[in-house]
Amino acid sequence: MTDGARGEIEELEAIVRSAERTPSRTEHPPPDARAFLEELAHRCRDGEIGPEPVDTSTGLFRTENGRSRFARPDVRDYLAAHHVVRRHPRGPRLAAPATWKYFVPRKNWPWPDAGVQAFLAALWWQPAKPAVERRLGNLLHKRHREPNVRFVVDLLRRNLVPDSDLRRRTIDVLRDAIRDDELDDDRWAASVEQLQLIDPAVAADELDAMITFAVPTASALRRYHAVVALIDYDRARGMKALKILARNPTGTAQDRFDTAILIGELDEAAGVVAMQQLAGTEGMGDLRVDAAIVLHRPDLLSELVTGGGDLSDDARLRALGELLPVEPGTAITAAERFAETAADEETPLRIAELVRPFDGPAALRMATRTAEREDKRADSEVRYRAVLLIGGIDPAQAVPALRRLSESDAATFRVRLRAATGIVTEHRGPIDAVVALANAPRLAWADRAEAAETLEETDPETSARLLVTISKSGPPDAGRLTLLRQAHRIDSRQAVGAITELIKDKHVAGPTRVRAVELVATTLGTAVVIGLYAEIVATADGESAKTAAKKVIAMGHPDGPRLMGKVADRTDEKPEFRLDAAREAGPHGRNTLLSLAQKGRPDSLRLNAAKALYKIDRSSGRKALEQLVKRATPGRVRIDAAKCLPGSAVVGALATIAEDRRERAPVRLDAAEQAWDIDPKRGRLLVEALATDPSIPASLRERAQNHLRR
């Protein structure tokens, strides 16, 4: 055992032996003081002995609040280790299960009993070196080395396990860790520290090589930390490595930049070298601008603004923003070149906005080039912002610039309209640019209408007139009416004529024409409105004609039923539709009702027509009902027709049905039973006849007989 380990252990041994030789002040001193102390240390490895009486005069113990503890933890651990060795002098063995728990891998560091195990390794090293070395070597295996390598490092640092291959193996493990780019920063720093503890020279060589011979992908920040660690060991060597790092950055762009900042904090001159290196490296991207800003180099900033290279427009704008207050003349020249080579079409405008406080004419030139870019691929919103900037720089050019943009076919309609309305609303200028958009034949009618509507507050008469004009330029019927409704709301005088034309146009859908009449009904006189509804009745589809006639009826005008009669007279419509219209037409529906009652199909429709006819023409209606009583299908229709006849004619009609052998037996019996309800005497005779009629099914005869017994 070398001097380092011997010195530590001999010091502890001397303390223990001194305590053994000190006369005990306890009432019953133990016969074997050494064994007693070892046993006590083994039992009290948490430090506190308890209320047991101990002799504090030896210096091994101290007492606080009535409880005693070992004065030095290392003495306690040393004695506890001796206790284990006393029981297992041959070291850790498979045959001794009690020793299996020593030198096994743990998941956390520090181990709770690391102090005891360190002395165990030293005490067992001579009698059981192979077993101890084998177990300690297992701690260095790649599956266990983290965090257990720290225990081995502590043993080697204290030289408790001399003359073994463990030192070489541990150094190799730590060197591999230092070279591992995937290792996280905390574990890397710990590996450096551990290697420095057991072999500072090897650690310095490893750090130096990491800085000097780094691959391009190596982390610059990791190399910087290596420099710091090397400076702590050998400042001259570390500062030399720092200059190498400044001239040869590696890693990602952000890593290089952050490292250059740190280099400057260590050594200003080296930091300048590092930043200059980054500012001139295209692979640094936008961080080249940050480097130039840190260096306070206008020449570099001008070069980056002008040249661009791999820089984004945002980075070049940042460089321009830094350069303008320092060297405005150089910055303006660079800005104009930048505007010609920008990647984003919005950038020239942003340049102009940035330059404006320093050189208005230059900003105006840039904004004008952007605003007047006649290219459908150009961003219309950017052009509009450029026009606003032109007006902000030179108010006299505001309206002309807005007018030119409103006339540009390359701009979107929204931007053109915004420019045109801006002349009116923002500059109190003429409306001709808006009118031009409303009249532009190549624009969609909806866009033209939107332009016209923007003049509602400024010039309502013109707005309405334009909407009327647009309504005649090809939108569908519903669109025409929408435009005319807007025009009528804005200025009814401008719209009434066009709406009337739409109503009279038989090619327009009927529902649209009806809605159009409703729109102007309050504006026109009653006679005109009824005339327009009559036009619809005469030329529109059936449903629309019917709706128009209903509108006149709702007005309480006598022409309403007459118009509905015309609707009912339409022979090309369905019978049900005609019947409904004829009912609403009153006397004007007589001819249709008569026709349907005589010739309609099915007989149920004839019945409904006959009922309606009876209300307005009793004679014709009665004849129609009597015809249905004589023959109709199904038989239920005959019964219903009979019940619609007046007075005593009902019973006679029901008797006709009950006595008709051509009719189905159930219908005949129903007719007889209903006749009984009206005229019991005659009805009884009819039921009796059916009850004894052999042609009637037995079940119906039984029903008739039951009826007679009631």
Coordinates of C-alpha atoms in Angstrom, one line a residue, residues 93-657:
R93 CA -17.1 -14.8 -1.7
L94 CA -19.9 -16.7 -3.2
A95 CA -19.8 -19.0 -0.2
A96 CA -20.5 -16.0 2.1
P97 CA -23.9 -14.6 1.2
A98 CA -23.5 -11.8 3.8
T99 CA -20.7 -10.3 1.5
W100 CA -22.8 -10.3 -1.7
K101 CA -24.1 -6.8 -1.0
Y102 CA -20.6 -5.2 -1.2
F103 CA -19.3 -3.5 -4.4
V104 CA -22.5 -4.1 -6.3
P105 CA -23.9 -1.6 -8.9
R106 CA -26.3 1.1 -7.5
K107 CA -28.7 3.4 -9.4
N108 CA -27.9 6.5 -7.4
W109 CA -24.8 8.3 -6.1
P110 CA -23.6 8.8 -3.5
W111 CA -24.0 5.4 -2.0
P112 CA -25.4 5.6 1.6
D113 CA -22.5 3.4 2.8
A114 CA -19.8 4.5 0.3
G115 CA -17.4 5.4 3.2
V116 CA -17.6 1.9 4.7
Q117 CA -17.2 0.2 1.3
A118 CA -14.2 2.3 0.4
F119 CA -12.4 1.1 3.6
L120 CA -13.6 -2.4 3.0
A121 CA -11.9 -2.3 -0.5
A122 CA -8.7 -1.2 1.2
L123 CA -8.8 -3.7 4.0
W124 CA -9.7 -6.6 1.7
W125 CA -7.3 -5.6 -1.0
Q126 CA -4.3 -7.6 0.3
P127 CA -6.2 -10.8 1.4
A128 CA -8.8 -10.9 -1.4
K129 CA -7.5 -8.7 -4.2
P130 CA -8.8 -10.8 -7.2
A131 CA -12.3 -10.9 -5.8
V132 CA -12.4 -7.2 -4.9
E133 CA -10.8 -6.2 -8.3
R134 CA -13.4 -8.4 -10.1
R135 CA -16.3 -6.7 -8.4
L136 CA -14.9 -3.2 -8.8
G137 CA -14.3 -4.0 -12.5
N138 CA -17.9 -4.9 -12.9
L139 CA -18.8 -1.4 -11.8
L140 CA -17.0 -0.1 -14.9
H141 CA -19.1 -2.2 -17.3
K142 CA -21.0 0.0 -19.7
R143 CA -24.3 -1.2 -18.1
H144 CA -23.3 0.0 -14.6
R145 CA -20.6 2.6 -15.0
E146 CA -23.0 5.5 -14.5
P147 CA -23.0 6.5 -11.6
N148 CA -20.8 3.7 -10.1
V149 CA -17.6 4.8 -11.8
R150 CA -17.5 7.6 -9.2
F151 CA -16.9 5.0 -6.4
V152 CA -14.0 3.5 -8.3
V153 CA -12.6 7.0 -9.0
D154 CA -12.8 7.8 -5.2
L155 CA -10.8 4.6 -4.5
L156 CA -8.2 5.5 -7.0
R157 CA -8.0 9.1 -5.9
R158 CA -7.3 8.0 -2.4
N159 CA -5.0 5.2 -3.6
L160 CA -7.0 2.7 -1.6
V161 CA -6.6 -0.1 -4.3
P162 CA -3.0 0.3 -5.5
D163 CA -1.1 -1.7 -8.1
S164 CA -4.1 -2.8 -10.2
D165 CA -5.4 -2.6 -13.7
L166 CA -8.4 -0.6 -12.4
R167 CA -6.6 2.7 -12.9
R168 CA -6.0 2.1 -16.6
R169 CA -9.5 0.8 -17.2
T170 CA -11.1 3.7 -15.4
I171 CA -9.0 6.2 -17.3
D172 CA -10.1 4.6 -20.6
V173 CA -13.7 4.7 -19.5
L174 CA -13.5 8.4 -18.7
R175 CA -11.6 9.3 -21.8
D176 CA -14.3 7.6 -23.9
A177 CA -16.9 9.6 -22.0
I178 CA -15.1 12.9 -22.7
R179 CA -15.0 12.1 -26.4
D180 CA -18.7 11.1 -26.5
D181 CA -20.6 13.9 -28.3
E182 CA -23.9 12.3 -27.3
L183 CA -23.2 12.6 -23.6
D184 CA -25.2 15.3 -21.8
D185 CA -23.3 18.3 -20.5
D186 CA -23.6 17.4 -16.8
R187 CA -22.2 13.8 -17.3
W188 CA -19.5 15.1 -19.6
A189 CA -18.4 17.7 -17.0
A190 CA -18.5 15.0 -14.3
S191 CA -16.3 12.7 -16.4
V192 CA -13.7 15.5 -16.9
E193 CA -13.7 16.2 -13.2
Q194 CA -13.3 12.5 -12.3
L195 CA -10.4 12.1 -14.8
Q196 CA -8.7 15.2 -13.4
L197 CA -8.9 13.6 -9.9
I198 CA -7.1 10.5 -10.8
D199 CA -4.8 11.7 -13.7
P200 CA -4.8 15.5 -14.3
A201 CA -2.1 15.2 -17.1
V202 CA -4.2 12.7 -19.1
A203 CA -7.3 14.8 -18.6
A204 CA -5.4 17.9 -19.9
D205 CA -4.1 16.0 -23.0
E206 CA -7.7 14.7 -23.7
L207 CA -9.1 18.3 -23.4
D208 CA -6.4 19.7 -25.6
A209 CA -7.0 17.1 -28.3
M210 CA -10.7 17.8 -28.2
I211 CA -10.1 21.5 -28.9
T212 CA -7.2 21.1 -31.4
F213 CA -8.4 18.1 -33.5
A214 CA -12.1 18.5 -33.4
V215 CA -14.3 17.3 -36.3
P216 CA -16.6 19.9 -38.0
T217 CA -19.7 18.5 -36.2
A218 CA -18.2 18.7 -32.7
S219 CA -20.0 21.0 -30.4
A220 CA -18.3 24.4 -30.1
L221 CA -19.8 24.9 -26.7
R222 CA -18.5 21.6 -25.5
R223 CA -15.0 22.6 -26.8
Y224 CA -15.3 25.9 -25.0
H225 CA -16.0 24.1 -21.7
A226 CA -12.9 22.0 -22.4
V227 CA -10.9 25.2 -22.8
V228 CA -12.2 26.5 -19.4
A229 CA -11.3 23.2 -17.8
L230 CA -7.9 23.3 -19.4
I231 CA -7.2 26.9 -18.2
D232 CA -7.9 25.8 -14.7
Y233 CA -5.2 23.1 -15.0
D234 CA -2.7 25.0 -17.2
R235 CA -3.6 28.6 -18.0
A236 CA -1.0 29.1 -20.8
R237 CA -2.0 25.9 -22.4
G238 CA -5.6 26.8 -22.1
M239 CA -5.2 30.2 -23.6
K240 CA -3.4 28.8 -26.5
A241 CA -6.3 26.3 -27.0
L242 CA -8.7 29.2 -26.7
K243 CA -7.1 30.9 -29.8
I244 CA -7.3 27.7 -31.7
L245 CA -11.0 27.4 -30.9
A246 CA -11.6 31.1 -31.9
R247 CA -10.1 30.4 -35.4
N248 CA -11.7 27.0 -35.9
P249 CA -15.4 27.0 -34.8
T250 CA -17.4 23.8 -35.1
G251 CA -21.0 22.6 -34.5
T252 CA -24.2 24.3 -35.3
A253 CA -24.4 28.0 -36.3
Q254 CA -26.1 28.9 -33.0
D255 CA -23.6 26.8 -31.0
R256 CA -20.7 28.7 -32.7
F257 CA -22.2 32.1 -32.1
D258 CA -22.9 31.4 -28.4
T259 CA -19.4 30.1 -28.0
A260 CA -17.9 33.1 -29.7
I261 CA -19.7 35.3 -27.1
L262 CA -18.2 33.2 -24.3
I263 CA -14.8 33.4 -25.9
G264 CA -15.0 37.2 -25.8
E265 CA -15.9 37.1 -22.1
L266 CA -12.7 35.1 -21.5
D267 CA -10.4 37.0 -23.9
E268 CA -11.6 40.1 -25.8
A269 CA -9.1 39.7 -28.7
A270 CA -9.9 36.0 -29.1
G271 CA -13.6 36.9 -29.1
V272 CA -13.1 39.4 -31.9
V273 CA -11.3 36.8 -34.0
A274 CA -14.1 34.3 -33.4
M275 CA -16.8 36.8 -34.4
Q276 CA -14.9 37.8 -37.5
Q277 CA -14.6 34.2 -38.5
L278 CA -18.4 33.7 -38.1
A279 CA -19.4 37.0 -39.9
G280 CA -17.5 35.8 -43.0
T281 CA -18.8 32.2 -43.0
E282 CA -21.8 31.7 -45.2
G283 CA -22.9 28.6 -43.4
M284 CA -23.7 30.8 -40.4
G285 CA -26.8 32.1 -42.1
D286 CA -28.6 35.0 -40.3
L287 CA -26.2 34.8 -37.4
R288 CA -23.6 36.5 -39.6
V289 CA -25.6 39.7 -39.0
D290 CA -25.5 39.1 -35.2
A291 CA -21.8 38.7 -35.4
A292 CA -21.3 41.9 -37.4
I293 CA -23.5 43.7 -34.9
V294 CA -21.4 42.4 -31.9
L295 CA -18.3 43.6 -33.8
H296 CA -19.7 47.1 -34.4
R297 CA -18.4 46.9 -38.0
P298 CA -20.4 49.1 -40.4
D299 CA -18.4 47.8 -43.4
L300 CA -19.5 44.2 -42.6
L301 CA -23.1 45.3 -42.1
S302 CA -23.0 47.1 -45.5
E303 CA -21.6 44.1 -47.2
L304 CA -24.3 41.8 -45.6
V305 CA -27.1 44.2 -46.6
T306 CA -25.9 44.4 -50.2
G307 CA -24.7 40.9 -50.8
G308 CA -27.3 38.9 -49.1
G309 CA -25.9 35.4 -49.9
D310 CA -27.5 32.9 -47.6
L311 CA -29.1 35.6 -45.4
S312 CA -32.9 35.9 -45.0
D313 CA -34.6 39.3 -45.8
D314 CA -35.3 39.7 -42.1
A315 CA -31.6 39.4 -41.2
R316 CA -30.6 41.9 -43.9
L317 CA -33.3 44.3 -42.6
R318 CA -31.8 44.0 -39.1
A319 CA -28.4 44.7 -40.5
L320 CA -29.8 47.8 -42.4
G321 CA -31.5 48.9 -39.2
E322 CA -28.2 48.8 -37.4
L323 CA -26.3 50.6 -40.2
L324 CA -28.7 53.5 -40.9
P325 CA -28.0 55.5 -37.7
V326 CA -24.3 54.9 -38.0
E327 CA -23.6 55.6 -41.7
P328 CA -26.8 56.8 -43.4
G329 CA -25.2 57.4 -46.8
T330 CA -23.7 54.0 -47.0
A331 CA -26.9 52.4 -45.7
I332 CA -29.1 54.1 -48.4
T333 CA -26.9 52.9 -51.2
A334 CA -26.9 49.4 -49.7
A335 CA -30.7 49.6 -49.2
E336 CA -31.4 50.4 -52.9
R337 CA -29.3 47.4 -54.0
F338 CA -31.0 45.2 -51.3
A339 CA -34.4 46.2 -52.7
E340 CA -33.5 44.9 -56.1
T341 CA -32.3 41.5 -54.8
A342 CA -34.8 40.8 -52.0
A343 CA -36.4 37.4 -51.8
D344 CA -39.8 38.4 -50.6
E345 CA -41.8 40.9 -52.6
E346 CA -42.9 42.7 -49.4
T347 CA -39.3 43.4 -48.5
P348 CA -38.7 46.4 -50.7
L349 CA -41.6 48.1 -49.0
R350 CA -40.2 47.3 -45.6
I351 CA -36.9 48.7 -46.7
A352 CA -38.7 51.9 -47.8
E353 CA -40.4 52.2 -44.4
L354 CA -37.0 51.7 -42.7
V355 CA -35.3 54.2 -44.9
R356 CA -38.0 56.9 -44.7
P357 CA -36.8 58.7 -41.6
F358 CA -33.3 59.0 -43.1
D359 CA -34.0 59.7 -46.8
G360 CA -37.6 60.5 -47.9
P361 CA -36.8 60.7 -51.7
A362 CA -35.1 57.3 -51.6
A363 CA -38.0 55.7 -49.7
L364 CA -40.4 57.3 -52.2
R365 CA -38.5 55.8 -55.2
M366 CA -38.6 52.3 -53.6
A367 CA -42.3 52.6 -52.6
T368 CA -43.2 53.8 -56.2
R369 CA -41.5 50.8 -57.8
T370 CA -43.4 48.5 -55.5
A371 CA -46.8 50.2 -56.0
E372 CA -46.5 50.3 -59.8
R373 CA -45.5 46.7 -60.3
E374 CA -48.0 45.6 -63.1
D375 CA -47.7 41.9 -62.6
K376 CA -50.6 39.6 -61.6
R377 CA -48.2 37.6 -59.4
A378 CA -47.5 40.7 -57.3
D379 CA -49.1 40.9 -53.9
S380 CA -51.9 43.5 -54.2
E381 CA -51.9 44.1 -50.5
V382 CA -48.2 45.1 -50.6
R383 CA -48.9 47.4 -53.5
Y384 CA -51.7 49.1 -51.5
R385 CA -49.4 49.6 -48.5
A386 CA -46.8 51.0 -50.9
V387 CA -49.4 53.5 -52.2
L388 CA -50.2 54.5 -48.6
L389 CA -46.5 55.1 -47.9
I390 CA -46.2 57.2 -51.0
G391 CA -49.1 59.4 -49.7
G392 CA -47.4 59.6 -46.3
I393 CA -44.2 60.8 -47.8
D394 CA -45.6 63.1 -50.4
P395 CA -49.3 64.0 -49.8
A396 CA -49.6 65.5 -53.3
Q397 CA -49.1 62.1 -54.8
A398 CA -51.6 60.3 -52.6
V399 CA -54.7 60.6 -54.9
P400 CA -52.9 59.9 -58.2
A401 CA -51.2 56.8 -56.7
L402 CA -54.5 55.5 -55.4
R403 CA -56.2 56.2 -58.8
R404 CA -53.5 54.3 -60.6
L405 CA -53.8 51.3 -58.3
S406 CA -57.6 51.3 -58.7
E407 CA -57.2 51.1 -62.5
S408 CA -54.7 48.3 -62.4
D409 CA -56.0 45.1 -63.8
A410 CA -53.1 43.2 -62.1
A411 CA -54.4 44.1 -58.7
T412 CA -57.2 42.2 -56.9
F413 CA -60.7 43.8 -57.0
R414 CA -60.7 44.2 -53.2
V415 CA -57.5 46.3 -53.3
R416 CA -58.7 48.3 -56.3
L417 CA -61.9 49.1 -54.5
R418 CA -60.1 50.1 -51.3
A419 CA -57.9 52.4 -53.4
A420 CA -60.9 53.9 -55.2
T421 CA -62.9 54.5 -52.0
G422 CA -59.8 55.8 -50.2
I423 CA -59.8 58.7 -52.6
V424 CA -63.3 59.6 -51.5
T425 CA -63.3 58.8 -47.8
E426 CA -59.7 59.7 -46.8
H427 CA -58.9 62.5 -49.2
R428 CA -62.4 63.9 -50.0
G429 CA -61.7 63.4 -53.7
P430 CA -64.0 62.7 -56.6
I431 CA -66.0 59.5 -57.0
D432 CA -65.0 58.8 -60.6
A433 CA -62.6 56.0 -59.7
V434 CA -65.4 54.1 -57.8
V435 CA -67.8 54.8 -60.7
A436 CA -65.2 53.4 -63.1
L437 CA -65.1 50.2 -61.1
A438 CA -68.9 49.9 -61.0
N439 CA -69.0 50.3 -64.8
A440 CA -66.0 48.0 -65.6
P441 CA -67.3 45.4 -68.0
R442 CA -64.6 42.8 -67.2
L443 CA -65.5 42.7 -63.5
A444 CA -68.0 40.3 -62.1
W445 CA -71.4 41.9 -61.6
A446 CA -71.3 41.2 -57.8
D447 CA -68.0 43.1 -57.6
R448 CA -69.4 46.0 -59.6
A449 CA -72.4 46.1 -57.3
E450 CA -70.2 46.2 -54.3
A451 CA -68.4 49.2 -55.8
A452 CA -71.7 51.0 -56.5
E453 CA -72.9 50.3 -52.9
T454 CA -69.9 52.1 -51.4
L455 CA -71.3 55.4 -52.7
E456 CA -74.5 55.0 -50.8
E457 CA -73.6 57.6 -48.2
T458 CA -71.6 59.9 -50.5
D459 CA -73.8 60.0 -53.5
P460 CA -77.0 57.9 -53.1
E461 CA -78.5 58.8 -56.4
T462 CA -75.4 57.7 -58.3
S463 CA -75.2 54.6 -56.2
A464 CA -78.8 53.6 -57.0
R465 CA -78.4 54.4 -60.7
L466 CA -75.3 52.3 -61.0
L467 CA -77.0 49.3 -59.3
V468 CA -79.9 49.6 -61.7
T469 CA -77.5 49.6 -64.7
I470 CA -75.6 46.6 -63.3
S471 CA -78.9 44.7 -62.8
K472 CA -79.4 44.8 -66.6
S473 CA -75.9 43.5 -67.4
G474 CA -76.5 39.8 -66.9
P475 CA -76.9 38.6 -63.3
P476 CA -79.5 35.8 -62.8
D477 CA -83.0 36.7 -61.9
A478 CA -82.5 36.5 -58.1
G479 CA -79.3 38.6 -58.5
R480 CA -81.2 41.2 -60.5
L481 CA -83.8 41.5 -57.9
T482 CA -81.2 41.8 -55.1
L483 CA -79.5 44.6 -56.9
L484 CA -82.8 46.4 -57.6
R485 CA -83.8 45.9 -53.9
Q486 CA -80.6 47.6 -52.9
A487 CA -81.1 50.4 -55.4
H488 CA -84.7 50.8 -54.2
R489 CA -83.6 51.1 -50.6
I490 CA -81.0 53.7 -51.5
D491 CA -83.1 55.8 -53.9
S492 CA -86.5 54.3 -54.9
R493 CA -87.0 56.8 -57.7
Q494 CA -84.1 55.3 -59.6
A495 CA -85.3 51.7 -59.2
V496 CA -89.0 51.7 -59.7
G497 CA -88.9 51.7 -63.5
A498 CA -86.4 48.8 -63.7
I499 CA -88.4 46.8 -61.1
T500 CA -91.6 47.3 -63.2
E501 CA -89.7 46.0 -66.3
L502 CA -88.6 43.0 -64.4
I503 CA -92.1 42.2 -63.3
K504 CA -93.5 42.4 -66.8
D505 CA -90.7 40.2 -68.2
K506 CA -92.3 36.8 -68.7
H507 CA -88.9 35.2 -69.0
V508 CA -88.1 36.0 -65.3
A509 CA -89.0 33.3 -62.8
G510 CA -92.5 33.8 -61.3
P511 CA -91.5 33.8 -57.7
T512 CA -89.0 36.6 -58.4
R513 CA -91.6 38.7 -60.2
V514 CA -94.0 38.3 -57.2
R515 CA -91.3 39.4 -54.8
A516 CA -90.6 42.3 -57.1
V517 CA -94.2 43.5 -56.9
E518 CA -94.1 43.3 -53.1
L519 CA -91.0 45.4 -53.2
V520 CA -92.7 48.3 -55.0
A521 CA -96.3 47.8 -53.7
T522 CA -96.0 50.7 -51.2
T523 CA -94.5 53.0 -53.9
L524 CA -97.0 52.5 -56.7
G525 CA -100.8 53.0 -56.7
T526 CA -103.3 50.2 -56.1
A527 CA -104.4 50.0 -59.7
V528 CA -100.8 49.7 -61.0
V529 CA -100.0 47.0 -58.4
I530 CA -103.1 45.0 -59.4
G531 CA -102.2 45.4 -63.0
L532 CA -98.7 44.0 -62.3
Y533 CA -100.2 41.0 -60.4
A534 CA -102.6 40.5 -63.4
E535 CA -99.6 40.4 -65.7
I536 CA -98.1 37.7 -63.6
V537 CA -101.3 35.7 -63.6
A538 CA -101.4 35.9 -67.3
T539 CA -97.8 34.9 -68.1
A540 CA -96.2 33.2 -65.1
D541 CA -96.2 29.6 -63.9
G542 CA -99.2 28.2 -62.1
E543 CA -98.0 28.6 -58.6
S544 CA -96.7 32.1 -59.1
A545 CA -100.0 33.0 -60.8
K546 CA -101.9 31.6 -57.9
T547 CA -99.7 33.5 -55.4
A548 CA -100.3 36.7 -57.4
A549 CA -104.1 36.2 -57.4
K550 CA -104.0 35.5 -53.6
K551 CA -102.1 38.8 -53.1
V552 CA -105.0 40.7 -54.8
I553 CA -107.6 38.8 -52.8
A554 CA -105.7 39.7 -49.6
M555 CA -105.9 43.4 -50.7
G556 CA -109.7 43.0 -50.6
H557 CA -110.0 44.1 -54.2
P558 CA -112.8 42.6 -56.3
D559 CA -110.3 41.7 -59.1
G560 CA -108.8 39.1 -56.8
P561 CA -111.4 36.3 -57.3
R562 CA -111.6 37.1 -61.0
L563 CA -107.8 36.6 -61.3
M564 CA -108.0 33.4 -59.3
G565 CA -110.7 32.2 -61.7
K566 CA -108.3 32.7 -64.5
V567 CA -105.8 30.6 -62.7
A568 CA -108.4 27.9 -62.2
D569 CA -109.2 28.0 -65.9
R570 CA -105.7 26.8 -66.8
T571 CA -106.4 23.4 -68.3
D572 CA -102.7 22.5 -68.4
E573 CA -102.5 22.5 -64.7
K574 CA -103.2 19.5 -62.4
P575 CA -106.9 18.9 -61.5
E576 CA -106.1 19.3 -57.8
F577 CA -104.4 22.6 -58.4
R578 CA -107.4 23.9 -60.5
L579 CA -109.8 22.7 -57.8
D580 CA -108.0 24.6 -55.1
A581 CA -107.9 27.7 -57.2
A582 CA -111.5 27.4 -58.2
R583 CA -112.6 27.2 -54.5
E584 CA -110.7 30.4 -53.8
A585 CA -112.2 32.1 -56.9
G586 CA -115.8 31.9 -55.6
P587 CA -118.3 32.5 -58.4
H588 CA -115.5 33.0 -60.9
G589 CA -114.5 29.4 -60.4
R590 CA -117.9 28.0 -61.3
N591 CA -117.1 26.8 -64.8
T592 CA -113.9 25.0 -63.6
L593 CA -115.8 23.4 -60.7
L594 CA -118.6 22.2 -63.1
S595 CA -116.1 20.8 -65.5
L596 CA -114.2 19.0 -62.8
A597 CA -117.4 17.7 -61.2
Q598 CA -118.5 16.2 -64.5
K599 CA -115.3 15.1 -66.0
G600 CA -112.6 15.1 -63.3
R601 CA -110.7 12.0 -62.2
P602 CA -110.8 10.4 -59.7
D603 CA -114.4 10.4 -58.5
S604 CA -113.2 11.7 -55.1
L605 CA -112.0 14.9 -56.9
R606 CA -115.4 15.1 -58.7
L607 CA -117.1 14.9 -55.3
N608 CA -115.0 17.8 -53.9
A609 CA -115.7 19.8 -57.0
A610 CA -119.4 19.1 -56.7
K611 CA -119.4 20.1 -53.1
A612 CA -117.7 23.4 -53.9
L613 CA -120.0 23.9 -56.9
Y614 CA -123.1 23.3 -54.7
K615 CA -122.1 26.3 -52.5
I616 CA -122.2 28.8 -55.4
D617 CA -124.7 27.1 -57.8
R618 CA -127.1 24.8 -55.9
S619 CA -128.8 23.5 -59.1
S620 CA -125.7 22.5 -60.9
G621 CA -124.1 21.3 -57.8
R622 CA -127.1 19.1 -56.9
K623 CA -127.1 17.6 -60.4
A624 CA -123.4 16.8 -60.1
L625 CA -123.9 15.2 -56.7
E626 CA -126.9 13.1 -58.0
Q627 CA -124.7 11.8 -60.9
L628 CA -122.1 10.7 -58.3
V629 CA -124.8 8.9 -56.3
K630 CA -125.8 7.0 -59.4
R631 CA -122.2 5.8 -60.2
A632 CA -118.9 6.5 -58.6
T633 CA -115.9 4.6 -57.2
P634 CA -115.2 3.7 -54.6
G635 CA -118.7 3.2 -53.1
R636 CA -117.8 5.5 -50.2
V637 CA -117.9 8.4 -52.6
R638 CA -121.5 7.6 -53.5
I639 CA -122.5 7.7 -49.8
D640 CA -120.7 11.0 -49.2
A641 CA -122.3 12.5 -52.3
A642 CA -125.7 11.3 -51.1
K643 CA -125.2 12.9 -47.7
C644 CA -124.4 16.3 -49.3
L645 CA -127.9 16.5 -50.9
P646 CA -130.5 18.7 -49.3
G647 CA -133.3 17.5 -47.0
S648 CA -135.2 14.3 -47.8
A649 CA -133.2 13.8 -50.9
V650 CA -130.5 12.3 -48.7
V651 CA -132.6 9.3 -47.7
G652 CA -133.7 8.7 -51.2
A653 CA -130.2 8.8 -52.5
L654 CA -129.0 6.4 -49.7
A655 CA -131.9 4.0 -50.6
T656 CA -130.7 4.1 -54.2
I657 CA -127.3 2.9 -53.2

